[in-house]
Coordinates of C-alpha atoms (C1' of nucleotides) in Angstrom, one line a residue:
Chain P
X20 CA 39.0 8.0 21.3
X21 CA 36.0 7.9 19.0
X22 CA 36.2 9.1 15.5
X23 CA 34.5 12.2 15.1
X24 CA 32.6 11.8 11.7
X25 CA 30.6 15.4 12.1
X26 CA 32.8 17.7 14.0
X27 CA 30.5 20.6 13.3
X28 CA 27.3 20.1 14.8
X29 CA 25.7 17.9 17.0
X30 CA 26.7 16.3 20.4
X31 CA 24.5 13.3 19.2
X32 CA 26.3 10.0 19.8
X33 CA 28.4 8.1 18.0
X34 CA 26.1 5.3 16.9
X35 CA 23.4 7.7 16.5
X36 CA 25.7 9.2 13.3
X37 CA 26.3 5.6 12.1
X38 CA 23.2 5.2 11.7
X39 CA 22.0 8.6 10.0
X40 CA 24.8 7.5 7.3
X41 CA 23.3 4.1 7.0
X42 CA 20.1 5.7 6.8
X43 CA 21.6 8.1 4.2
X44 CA 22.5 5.3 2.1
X45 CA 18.7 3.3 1.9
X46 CA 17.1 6.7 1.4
X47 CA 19.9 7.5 -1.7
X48 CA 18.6 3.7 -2.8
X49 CA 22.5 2.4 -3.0
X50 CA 21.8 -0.6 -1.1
X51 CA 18.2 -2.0 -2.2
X52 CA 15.9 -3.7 -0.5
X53 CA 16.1 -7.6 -0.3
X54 CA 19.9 -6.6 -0.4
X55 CA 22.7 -7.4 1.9
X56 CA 24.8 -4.5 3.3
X57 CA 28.0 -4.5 4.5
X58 CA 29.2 -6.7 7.7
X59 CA 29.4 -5.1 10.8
X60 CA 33.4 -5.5 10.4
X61 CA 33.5 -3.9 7.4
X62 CA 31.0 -0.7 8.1
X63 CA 33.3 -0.5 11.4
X64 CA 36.5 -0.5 9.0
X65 CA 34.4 2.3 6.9
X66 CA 33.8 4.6 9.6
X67 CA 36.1 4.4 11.7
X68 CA 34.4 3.0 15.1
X69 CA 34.4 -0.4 16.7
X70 CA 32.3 -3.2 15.9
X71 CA 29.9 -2.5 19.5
X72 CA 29.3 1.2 17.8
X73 CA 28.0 0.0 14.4
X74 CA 26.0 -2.8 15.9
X75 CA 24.1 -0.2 18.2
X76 CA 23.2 2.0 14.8
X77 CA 21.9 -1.6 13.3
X78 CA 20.1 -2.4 16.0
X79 CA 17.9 0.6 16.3
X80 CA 17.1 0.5 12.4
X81 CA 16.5 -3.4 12.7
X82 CA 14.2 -2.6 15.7
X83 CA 12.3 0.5 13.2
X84 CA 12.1 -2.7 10.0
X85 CA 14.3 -0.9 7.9
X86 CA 16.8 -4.0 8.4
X87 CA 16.8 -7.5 9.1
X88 CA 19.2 -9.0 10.9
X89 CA 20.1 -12.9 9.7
X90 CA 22.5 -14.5 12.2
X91 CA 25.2 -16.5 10.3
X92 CA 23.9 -14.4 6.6
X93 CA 24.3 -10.8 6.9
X94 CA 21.6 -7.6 7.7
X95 CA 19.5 -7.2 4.7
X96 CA 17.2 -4.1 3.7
X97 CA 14.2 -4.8 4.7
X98 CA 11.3 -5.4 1.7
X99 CA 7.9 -5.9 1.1
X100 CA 8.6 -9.0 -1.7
X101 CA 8.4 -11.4 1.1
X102 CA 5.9 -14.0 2.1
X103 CA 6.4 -13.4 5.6
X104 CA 6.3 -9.6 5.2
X105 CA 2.2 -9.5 3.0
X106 CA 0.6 -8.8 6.7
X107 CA 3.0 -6.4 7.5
X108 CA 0.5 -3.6 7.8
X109 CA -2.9 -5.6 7.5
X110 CA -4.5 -5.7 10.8
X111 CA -8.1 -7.7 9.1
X112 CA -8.7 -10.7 10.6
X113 CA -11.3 -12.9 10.6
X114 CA -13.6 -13.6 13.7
X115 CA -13.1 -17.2 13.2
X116 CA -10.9 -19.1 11.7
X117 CA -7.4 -19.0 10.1
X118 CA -5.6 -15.7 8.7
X119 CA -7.2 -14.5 5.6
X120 CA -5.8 -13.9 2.2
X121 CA -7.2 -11.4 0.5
X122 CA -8.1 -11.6 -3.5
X123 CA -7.3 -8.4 -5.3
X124 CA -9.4 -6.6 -8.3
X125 CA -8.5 -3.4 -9.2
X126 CA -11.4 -1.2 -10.5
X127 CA -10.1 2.0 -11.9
X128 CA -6.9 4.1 -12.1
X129 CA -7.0 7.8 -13.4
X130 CA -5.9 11.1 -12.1
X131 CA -7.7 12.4 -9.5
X132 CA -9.8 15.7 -9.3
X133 CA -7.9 17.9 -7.5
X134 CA -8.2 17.4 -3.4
X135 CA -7.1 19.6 -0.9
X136 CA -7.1 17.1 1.8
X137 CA -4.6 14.5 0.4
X138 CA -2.8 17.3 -1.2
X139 CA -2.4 18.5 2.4
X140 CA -1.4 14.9 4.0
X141 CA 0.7 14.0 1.0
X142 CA 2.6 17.6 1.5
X143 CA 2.4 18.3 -2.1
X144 CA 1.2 21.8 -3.1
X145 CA -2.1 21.6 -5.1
X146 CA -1.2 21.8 -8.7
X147 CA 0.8 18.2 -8.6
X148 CA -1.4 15.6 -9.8
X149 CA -2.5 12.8 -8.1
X150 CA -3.4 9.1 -9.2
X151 CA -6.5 7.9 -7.8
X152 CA -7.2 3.7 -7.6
X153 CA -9.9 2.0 -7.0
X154 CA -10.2 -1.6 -5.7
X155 CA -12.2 -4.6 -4.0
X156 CA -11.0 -6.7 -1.9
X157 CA -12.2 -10.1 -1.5
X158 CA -12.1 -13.4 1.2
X159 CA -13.5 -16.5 -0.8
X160 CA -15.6 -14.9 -3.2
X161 CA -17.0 -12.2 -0.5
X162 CA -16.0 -8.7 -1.2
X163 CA -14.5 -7.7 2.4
X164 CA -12.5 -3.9 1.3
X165 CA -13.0 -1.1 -0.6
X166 CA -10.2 1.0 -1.1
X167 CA -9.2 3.7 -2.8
X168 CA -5.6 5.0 -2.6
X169 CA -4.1 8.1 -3.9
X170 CA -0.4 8.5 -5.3
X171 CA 1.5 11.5 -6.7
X172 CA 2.1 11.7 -10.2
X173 CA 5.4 12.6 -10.1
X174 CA 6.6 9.8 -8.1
X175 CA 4.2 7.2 -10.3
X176 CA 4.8 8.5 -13.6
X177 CA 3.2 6.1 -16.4
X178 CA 0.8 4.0 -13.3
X179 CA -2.0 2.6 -15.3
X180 CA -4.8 0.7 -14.1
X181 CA -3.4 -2.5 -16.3
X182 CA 0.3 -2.8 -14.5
X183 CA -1.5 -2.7 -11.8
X184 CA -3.8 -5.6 -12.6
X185 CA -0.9 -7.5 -13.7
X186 CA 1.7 -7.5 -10.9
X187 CA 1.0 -10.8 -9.4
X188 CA 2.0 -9.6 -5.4
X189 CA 1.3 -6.8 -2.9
X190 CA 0.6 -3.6 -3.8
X191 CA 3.9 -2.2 -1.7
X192 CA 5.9 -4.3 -3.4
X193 CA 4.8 -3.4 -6.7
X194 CA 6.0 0.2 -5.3
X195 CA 9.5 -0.9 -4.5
X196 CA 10.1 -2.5 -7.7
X197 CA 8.8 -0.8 -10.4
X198 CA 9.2 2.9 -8.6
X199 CA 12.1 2.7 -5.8
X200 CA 10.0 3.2 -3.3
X201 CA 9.6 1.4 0.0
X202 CA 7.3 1.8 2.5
X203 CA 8.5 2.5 6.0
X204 CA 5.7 2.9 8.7
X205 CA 1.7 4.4 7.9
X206 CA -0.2 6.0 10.6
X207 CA -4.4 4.9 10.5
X208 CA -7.2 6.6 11.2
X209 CA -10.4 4.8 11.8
X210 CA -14.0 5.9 12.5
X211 CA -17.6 4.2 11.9
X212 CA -19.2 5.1 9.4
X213 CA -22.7 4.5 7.1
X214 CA -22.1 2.8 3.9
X215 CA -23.3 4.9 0.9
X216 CA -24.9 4.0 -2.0
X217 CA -22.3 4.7 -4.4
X218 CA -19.8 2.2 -2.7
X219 CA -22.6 -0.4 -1.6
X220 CA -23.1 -2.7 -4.5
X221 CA -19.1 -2.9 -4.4
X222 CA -19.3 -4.8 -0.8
X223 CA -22.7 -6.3 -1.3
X224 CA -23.8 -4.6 1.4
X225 CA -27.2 -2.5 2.2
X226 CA -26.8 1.1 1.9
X227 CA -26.7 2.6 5.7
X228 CA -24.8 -0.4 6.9
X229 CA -22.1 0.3 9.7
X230 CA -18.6 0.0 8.4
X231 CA -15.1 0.7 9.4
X232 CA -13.3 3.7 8.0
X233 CA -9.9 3.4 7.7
X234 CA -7.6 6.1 6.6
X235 CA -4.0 5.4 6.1
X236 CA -0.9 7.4 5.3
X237 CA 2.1 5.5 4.3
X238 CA 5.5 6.8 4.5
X239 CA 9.1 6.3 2.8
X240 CA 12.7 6.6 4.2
X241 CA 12.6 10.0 5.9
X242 CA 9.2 10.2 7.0
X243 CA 7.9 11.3 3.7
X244 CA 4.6 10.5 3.1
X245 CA 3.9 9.2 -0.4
X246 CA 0.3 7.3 -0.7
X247 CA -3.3 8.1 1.3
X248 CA -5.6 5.3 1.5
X249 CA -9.1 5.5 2.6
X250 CA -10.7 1.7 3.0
X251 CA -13.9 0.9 4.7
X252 CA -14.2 -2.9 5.7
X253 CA -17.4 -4.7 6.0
X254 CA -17.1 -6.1 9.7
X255 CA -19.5 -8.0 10.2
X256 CA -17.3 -11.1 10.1
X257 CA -13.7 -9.9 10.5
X258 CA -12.1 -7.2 12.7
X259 CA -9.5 -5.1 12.9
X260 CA -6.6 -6.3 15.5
X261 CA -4.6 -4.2 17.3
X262 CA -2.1 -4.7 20.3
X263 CA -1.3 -1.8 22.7
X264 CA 2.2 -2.3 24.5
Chain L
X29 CA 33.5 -17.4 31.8
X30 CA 29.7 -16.6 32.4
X31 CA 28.1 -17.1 35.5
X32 CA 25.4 -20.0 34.7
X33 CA 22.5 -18.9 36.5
X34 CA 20.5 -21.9 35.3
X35 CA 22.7 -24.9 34.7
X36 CA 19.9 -27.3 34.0
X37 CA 17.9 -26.5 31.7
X38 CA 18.2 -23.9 28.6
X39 CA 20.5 -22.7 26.6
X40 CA 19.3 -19.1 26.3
X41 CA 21.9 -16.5 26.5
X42 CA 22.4 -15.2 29.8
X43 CA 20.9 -11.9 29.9
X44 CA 17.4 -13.6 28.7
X45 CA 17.9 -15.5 32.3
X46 CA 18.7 -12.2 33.9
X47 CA 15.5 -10.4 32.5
X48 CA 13.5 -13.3 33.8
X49 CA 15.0 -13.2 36.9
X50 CA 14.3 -9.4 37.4
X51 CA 10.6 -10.5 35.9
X52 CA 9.8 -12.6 38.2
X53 CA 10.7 -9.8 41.1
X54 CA 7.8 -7.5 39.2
X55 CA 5.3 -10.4 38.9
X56 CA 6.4 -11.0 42.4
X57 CA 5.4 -6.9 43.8
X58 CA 8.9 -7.2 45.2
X59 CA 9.5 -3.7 43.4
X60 CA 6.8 -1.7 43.4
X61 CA 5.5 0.3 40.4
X62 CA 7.5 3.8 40.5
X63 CA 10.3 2.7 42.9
X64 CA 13.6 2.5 41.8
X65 CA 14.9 -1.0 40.8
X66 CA 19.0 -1.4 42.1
X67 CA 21.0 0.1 40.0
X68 CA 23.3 -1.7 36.9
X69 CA 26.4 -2.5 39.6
X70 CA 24.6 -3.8 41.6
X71 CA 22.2 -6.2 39.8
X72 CA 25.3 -7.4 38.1
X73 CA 27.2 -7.9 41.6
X74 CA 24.3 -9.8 42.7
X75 CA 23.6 -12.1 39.8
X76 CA 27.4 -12.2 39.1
X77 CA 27.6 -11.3 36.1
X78 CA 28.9 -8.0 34.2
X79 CA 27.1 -4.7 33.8
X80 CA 26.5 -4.9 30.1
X81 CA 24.9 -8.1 30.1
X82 CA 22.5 -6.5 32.9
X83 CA 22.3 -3.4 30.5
X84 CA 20.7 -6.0 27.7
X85 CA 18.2 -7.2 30.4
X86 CA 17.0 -4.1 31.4
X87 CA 17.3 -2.7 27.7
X88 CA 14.3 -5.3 27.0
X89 CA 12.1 -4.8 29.7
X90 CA 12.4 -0.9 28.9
X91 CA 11.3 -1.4 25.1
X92 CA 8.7 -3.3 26.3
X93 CA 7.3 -0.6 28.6
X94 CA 8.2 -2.6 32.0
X95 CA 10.4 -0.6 33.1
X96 CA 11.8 3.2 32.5
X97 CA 15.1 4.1 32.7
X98 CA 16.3 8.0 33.9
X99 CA 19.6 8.9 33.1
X100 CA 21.4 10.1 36.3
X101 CA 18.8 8.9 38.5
X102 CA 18.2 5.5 38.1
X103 CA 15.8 2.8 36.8
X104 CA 12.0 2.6 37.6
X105 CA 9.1 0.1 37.6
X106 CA 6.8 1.6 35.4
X107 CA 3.5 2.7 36.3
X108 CA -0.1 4.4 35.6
X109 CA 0.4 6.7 38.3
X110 CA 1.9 9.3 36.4
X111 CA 0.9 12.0 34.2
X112 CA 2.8 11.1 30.9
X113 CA 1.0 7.7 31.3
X114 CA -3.0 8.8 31.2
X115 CA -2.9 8.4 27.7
X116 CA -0.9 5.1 27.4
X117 CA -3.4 2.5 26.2
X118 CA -6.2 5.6 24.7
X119 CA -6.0 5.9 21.1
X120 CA -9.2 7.9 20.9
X121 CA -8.4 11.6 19.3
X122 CA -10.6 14.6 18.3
X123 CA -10.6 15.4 14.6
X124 CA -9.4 18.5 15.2
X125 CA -7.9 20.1 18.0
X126 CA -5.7 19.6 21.3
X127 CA -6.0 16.0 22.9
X128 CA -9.1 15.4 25.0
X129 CA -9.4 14.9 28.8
X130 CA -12.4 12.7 29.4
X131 CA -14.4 12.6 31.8
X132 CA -15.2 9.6 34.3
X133 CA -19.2 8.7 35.1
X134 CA -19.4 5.4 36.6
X135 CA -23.1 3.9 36.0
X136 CA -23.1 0.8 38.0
X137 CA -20.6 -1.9 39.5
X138 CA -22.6 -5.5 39.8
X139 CA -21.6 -9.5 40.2
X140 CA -22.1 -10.6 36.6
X141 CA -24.5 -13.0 34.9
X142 CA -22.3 -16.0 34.2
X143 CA -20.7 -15.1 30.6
X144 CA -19.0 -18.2 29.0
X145 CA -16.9 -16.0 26.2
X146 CA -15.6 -13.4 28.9
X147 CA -15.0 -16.4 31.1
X148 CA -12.9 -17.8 28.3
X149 CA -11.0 -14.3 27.2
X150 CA -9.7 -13.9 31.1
X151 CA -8.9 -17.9 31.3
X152 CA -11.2 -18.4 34.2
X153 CA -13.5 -21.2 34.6
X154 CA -17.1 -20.9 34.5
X155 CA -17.8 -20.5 37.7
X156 CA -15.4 -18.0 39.1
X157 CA -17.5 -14.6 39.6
X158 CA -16.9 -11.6 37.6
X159 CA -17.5 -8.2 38.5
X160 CA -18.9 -5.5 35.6
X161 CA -18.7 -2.2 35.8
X162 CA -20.7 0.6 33.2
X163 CA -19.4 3.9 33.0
X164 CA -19.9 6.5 30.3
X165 CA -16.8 9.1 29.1
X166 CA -17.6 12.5 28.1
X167 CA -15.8 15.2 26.3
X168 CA -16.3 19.0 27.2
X169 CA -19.9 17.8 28.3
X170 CA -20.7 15.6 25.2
X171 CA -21.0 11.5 26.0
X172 CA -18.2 9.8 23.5
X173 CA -17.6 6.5 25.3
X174 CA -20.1 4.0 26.6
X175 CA -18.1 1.2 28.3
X176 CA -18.8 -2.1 30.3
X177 CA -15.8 -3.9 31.9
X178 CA -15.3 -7.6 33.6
X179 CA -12.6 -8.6 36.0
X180 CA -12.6 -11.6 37.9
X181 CA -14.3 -11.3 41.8
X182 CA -10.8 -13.3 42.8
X183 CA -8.4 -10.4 42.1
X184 CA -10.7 -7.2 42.4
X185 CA -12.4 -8.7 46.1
X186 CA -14.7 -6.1 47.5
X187 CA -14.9 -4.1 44.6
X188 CA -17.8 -1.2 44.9
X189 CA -19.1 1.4 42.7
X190 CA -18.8 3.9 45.5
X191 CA -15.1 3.1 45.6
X192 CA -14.8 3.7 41.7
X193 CA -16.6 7.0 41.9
X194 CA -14.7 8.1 44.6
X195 CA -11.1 7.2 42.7
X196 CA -9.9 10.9 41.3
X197 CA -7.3 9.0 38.7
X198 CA -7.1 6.7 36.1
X199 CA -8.7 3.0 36.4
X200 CA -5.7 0.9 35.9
X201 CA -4.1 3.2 38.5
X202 CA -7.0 2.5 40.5
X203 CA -6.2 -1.8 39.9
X204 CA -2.6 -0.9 40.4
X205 CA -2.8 1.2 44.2
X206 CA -6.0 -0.9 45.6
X207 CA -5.1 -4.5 44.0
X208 CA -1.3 -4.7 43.2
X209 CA -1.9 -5.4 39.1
X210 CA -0.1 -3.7 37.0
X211 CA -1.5 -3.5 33.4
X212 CA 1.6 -3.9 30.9
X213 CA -0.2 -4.3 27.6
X214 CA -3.5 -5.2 26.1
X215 CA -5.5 -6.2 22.7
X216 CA -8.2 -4.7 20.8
X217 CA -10.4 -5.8 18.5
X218 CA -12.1 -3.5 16.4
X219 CA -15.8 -3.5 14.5
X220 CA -18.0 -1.2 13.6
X221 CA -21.9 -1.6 14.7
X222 CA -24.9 -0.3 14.9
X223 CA -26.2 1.2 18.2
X224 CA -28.4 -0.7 20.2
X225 CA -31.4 0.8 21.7
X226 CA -30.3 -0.1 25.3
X227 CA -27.3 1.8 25.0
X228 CA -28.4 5.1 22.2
X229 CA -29.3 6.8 25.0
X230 CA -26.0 7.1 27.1
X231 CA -24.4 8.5 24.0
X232 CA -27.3 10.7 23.1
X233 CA -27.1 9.3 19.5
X234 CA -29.8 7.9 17.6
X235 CA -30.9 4.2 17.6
X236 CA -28.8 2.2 14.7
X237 CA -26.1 5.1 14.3
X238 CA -23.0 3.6 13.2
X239 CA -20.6 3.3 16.0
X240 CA -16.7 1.8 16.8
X241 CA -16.9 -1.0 18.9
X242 CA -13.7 -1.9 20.3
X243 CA -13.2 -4.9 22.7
X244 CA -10.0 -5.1 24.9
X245 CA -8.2 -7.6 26.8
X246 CA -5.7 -6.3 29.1
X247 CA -2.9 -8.3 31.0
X248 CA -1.0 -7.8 33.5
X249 CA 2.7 -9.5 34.0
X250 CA 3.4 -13.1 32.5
X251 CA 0.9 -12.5 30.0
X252 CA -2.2 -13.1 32.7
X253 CA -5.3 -11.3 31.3
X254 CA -7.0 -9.4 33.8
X255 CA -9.7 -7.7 32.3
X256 CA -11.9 -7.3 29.4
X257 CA -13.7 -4.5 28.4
X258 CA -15.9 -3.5 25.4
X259 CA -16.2 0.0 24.1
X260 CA -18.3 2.1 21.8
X261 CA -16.9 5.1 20.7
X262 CA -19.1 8.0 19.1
X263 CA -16.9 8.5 16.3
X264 CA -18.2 11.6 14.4
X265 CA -15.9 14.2 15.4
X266 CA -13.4 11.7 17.1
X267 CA -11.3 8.7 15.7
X268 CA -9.3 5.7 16.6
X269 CA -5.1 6.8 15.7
X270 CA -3.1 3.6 15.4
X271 CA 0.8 3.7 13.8
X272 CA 2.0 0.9 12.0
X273 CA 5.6 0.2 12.1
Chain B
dC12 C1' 31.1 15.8 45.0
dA13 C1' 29.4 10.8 44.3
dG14 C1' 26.1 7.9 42.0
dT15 C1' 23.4 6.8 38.2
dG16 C1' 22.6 5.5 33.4
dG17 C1' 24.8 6.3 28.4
dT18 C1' 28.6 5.6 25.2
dC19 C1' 32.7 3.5 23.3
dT20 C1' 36.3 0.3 22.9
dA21 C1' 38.9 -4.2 22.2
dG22 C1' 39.0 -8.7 22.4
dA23 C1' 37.2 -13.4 23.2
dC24 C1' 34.2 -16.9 22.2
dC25 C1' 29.5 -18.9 20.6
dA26 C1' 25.8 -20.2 17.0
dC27 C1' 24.7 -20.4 12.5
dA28 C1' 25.0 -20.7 7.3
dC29 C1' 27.4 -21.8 3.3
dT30 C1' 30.7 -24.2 0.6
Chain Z
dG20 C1' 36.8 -24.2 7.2
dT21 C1' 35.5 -19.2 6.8
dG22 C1' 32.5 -15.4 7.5
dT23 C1' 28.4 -13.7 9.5
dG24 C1' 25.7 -12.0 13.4
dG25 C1' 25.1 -12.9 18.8
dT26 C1' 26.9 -12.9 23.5
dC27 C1' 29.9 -11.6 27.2
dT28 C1' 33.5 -9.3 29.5
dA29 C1' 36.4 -5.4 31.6
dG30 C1' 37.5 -1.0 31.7
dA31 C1' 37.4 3.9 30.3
dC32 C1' 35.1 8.0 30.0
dC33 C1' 30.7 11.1 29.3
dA34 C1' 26.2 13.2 30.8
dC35 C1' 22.9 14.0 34.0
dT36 C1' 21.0 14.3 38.9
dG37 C1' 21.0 15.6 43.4
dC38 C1' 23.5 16.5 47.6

DNA sequence: CAGTGGTCTAGACCACACT
DNA sequence: GTGTGGTCTAGACCACTGC
């Protein structure tokens, strides 16, 4: 007889409740990322269910990267402070050659003039502030990305354009460290576009060049969106990889 | 005790045997796209082994898109023949509004001029003939998607343009009902460039416009590419969507 | 109703990591 | 060795489909 953990509602299954409380848990940032949660013996003990029942719920969230399973270790929350997790959500690739790594210089950090847009895709009304950050970034010595990303204040209170500068990693794990917030999945956008002079001399590229637009919104535990990036990548030598399944 | 399907060589868990076995009856056409596959019993009475290790089999080749599993009904080969499936591999969207339908104009169907990279992208050797095909994709009467595709002469013999024309569906239903291949995933690689004279005018756009360029190999089972295409997609009221995970 | 996939359990044993 | 996740089994019952 399976435990009934929400009697109330719902005629969703078992595993499927396991795994909201799991979820419950990362979102309320009681187990953090790069940590170990509790065996599958234990979470079974917990609940209430068998071992098969809380395995199913892990599965599904290892499958989404919100866990990562370690046979012999333990399932860990997934993080972006890993070396094998920088390319996570970097589909540039050069035409030729090995996988690149990108150098970073950030340009500018101040708060944004108020945009509808990213208000709109960040689901904030329009008074809340935004950040707004500028950066290059560059593959042996050639400038490759220009980006600029927008954060809510509220989320990033105190960002300034110098922590920035001097947090030695990736810019998602800088999130989850110094603001509790880890990035879950991002949806892109991309489009050709004409460079414009205000953003050539930043790729040393000529003004009316064709370069890839890509707009991305990242989101946290929960679906909640939290940053907007617009890049545009100078292709002429790299591409953007993508795998349809 | 488990049934050792393979007692020779590897040491993979059974149900990684059993998915390969119930591969190699899709790369085989012994179960057609859109038929029922036996059900769970059955399989596992066949290969002696018990339903849940089945289950795991199947489980895989379902996340992977091979095969689609209907509660009550059965299990199915997957295929391109159905509505829900048009869109499977299209990541073009309007900016704004419903989902597009586009429309099919085939230009021309020829034997290709030898082409060493295309040669090398489908894993033929230089002298195995290639068919390519132009065709140009409109949207509510507006040209979006100018389009050339290879595939080998071997696979696609006695392909014609009337026979493309005259196909009311999609093209890798087309390749599934008149060749047997089933497309199961593909690759894109994505530039932006600027428009070539040769090609400005099927898109109605001016010479050197910025446009998305996106090249595609597509394979069919066992990882066998099939076909390669390349794309240019008018991208000023459409983009490319793409979700990281 | 019978047949299918979907869920849940309990228990056994394997493979791997640490100590 | 102990503890972790990974595999496999056998059997029960649920949910959905179609006759």
């Amino acid at each position: 007889m399976p435990a009934v953990i929400n009697p109330v509602a719902s005629f969703s299954p078992l595993y499927a409740q396991i795994k909201a409380l799991i979820l419950a848990r990362l979102q309320a940032s009681e187990w953090l990322p790069g940590e170990a949660i509790p065996s599958e013996m234990e979470l079974a003990a917990r609940y209430l269910v068998s071992q098969g029942t809380v395995r199913k719920a892990i599965d599904e969230l290892a499958s989404e990267s919100l866990l990562v399973r370690k046979q012999g270790k333990g399932t860990f929350v997934a993080t972006h402070q890993r070396e094998d997790w920088h390319y996570r959500f970097l589909r540039l690739a050069p035409d030729v050659g090995q996988q690149l790594l990108l150098k970073n210089h950030f340009l500018l950090c101040e708060i944004a003039k108020p945009n509808p847009r990213i208000s709109q895709l960040l689901q904030l009304s329009a008074e809340e502030g935004l950040f707004r950050i500028e950066r290059v970034q560059s593959f042996s010595g050639k400038p490759i990305v220009f980006e600029e990303i927008w954060l809510p204040v509220t989320r990033f209170e105190g960002l300034t354009l110098d922590a920035l500068k001097s947090w030695p990693g990736l810019t998602y794990a800088f999130y989850e460290s110094k603001y509790a917030t880890h990035m879950v999945r991002a949806e892109e956008q991309i489009k050709a576009t004409s460079l414009e002079a205000s953003i050539a001399c930043h790729l040393d590229l000529a003004i009316g060049s064709s370069v890839l637009s890509v707009e991305r919104v990242a989101f946290t535990y929960g679906d909640q969106p939290v940053e907007v990036r617009r890049a545009l990548y100078d292709t002429t030598e790299h591409h953007y990889e993508n795998k349809l399944n």
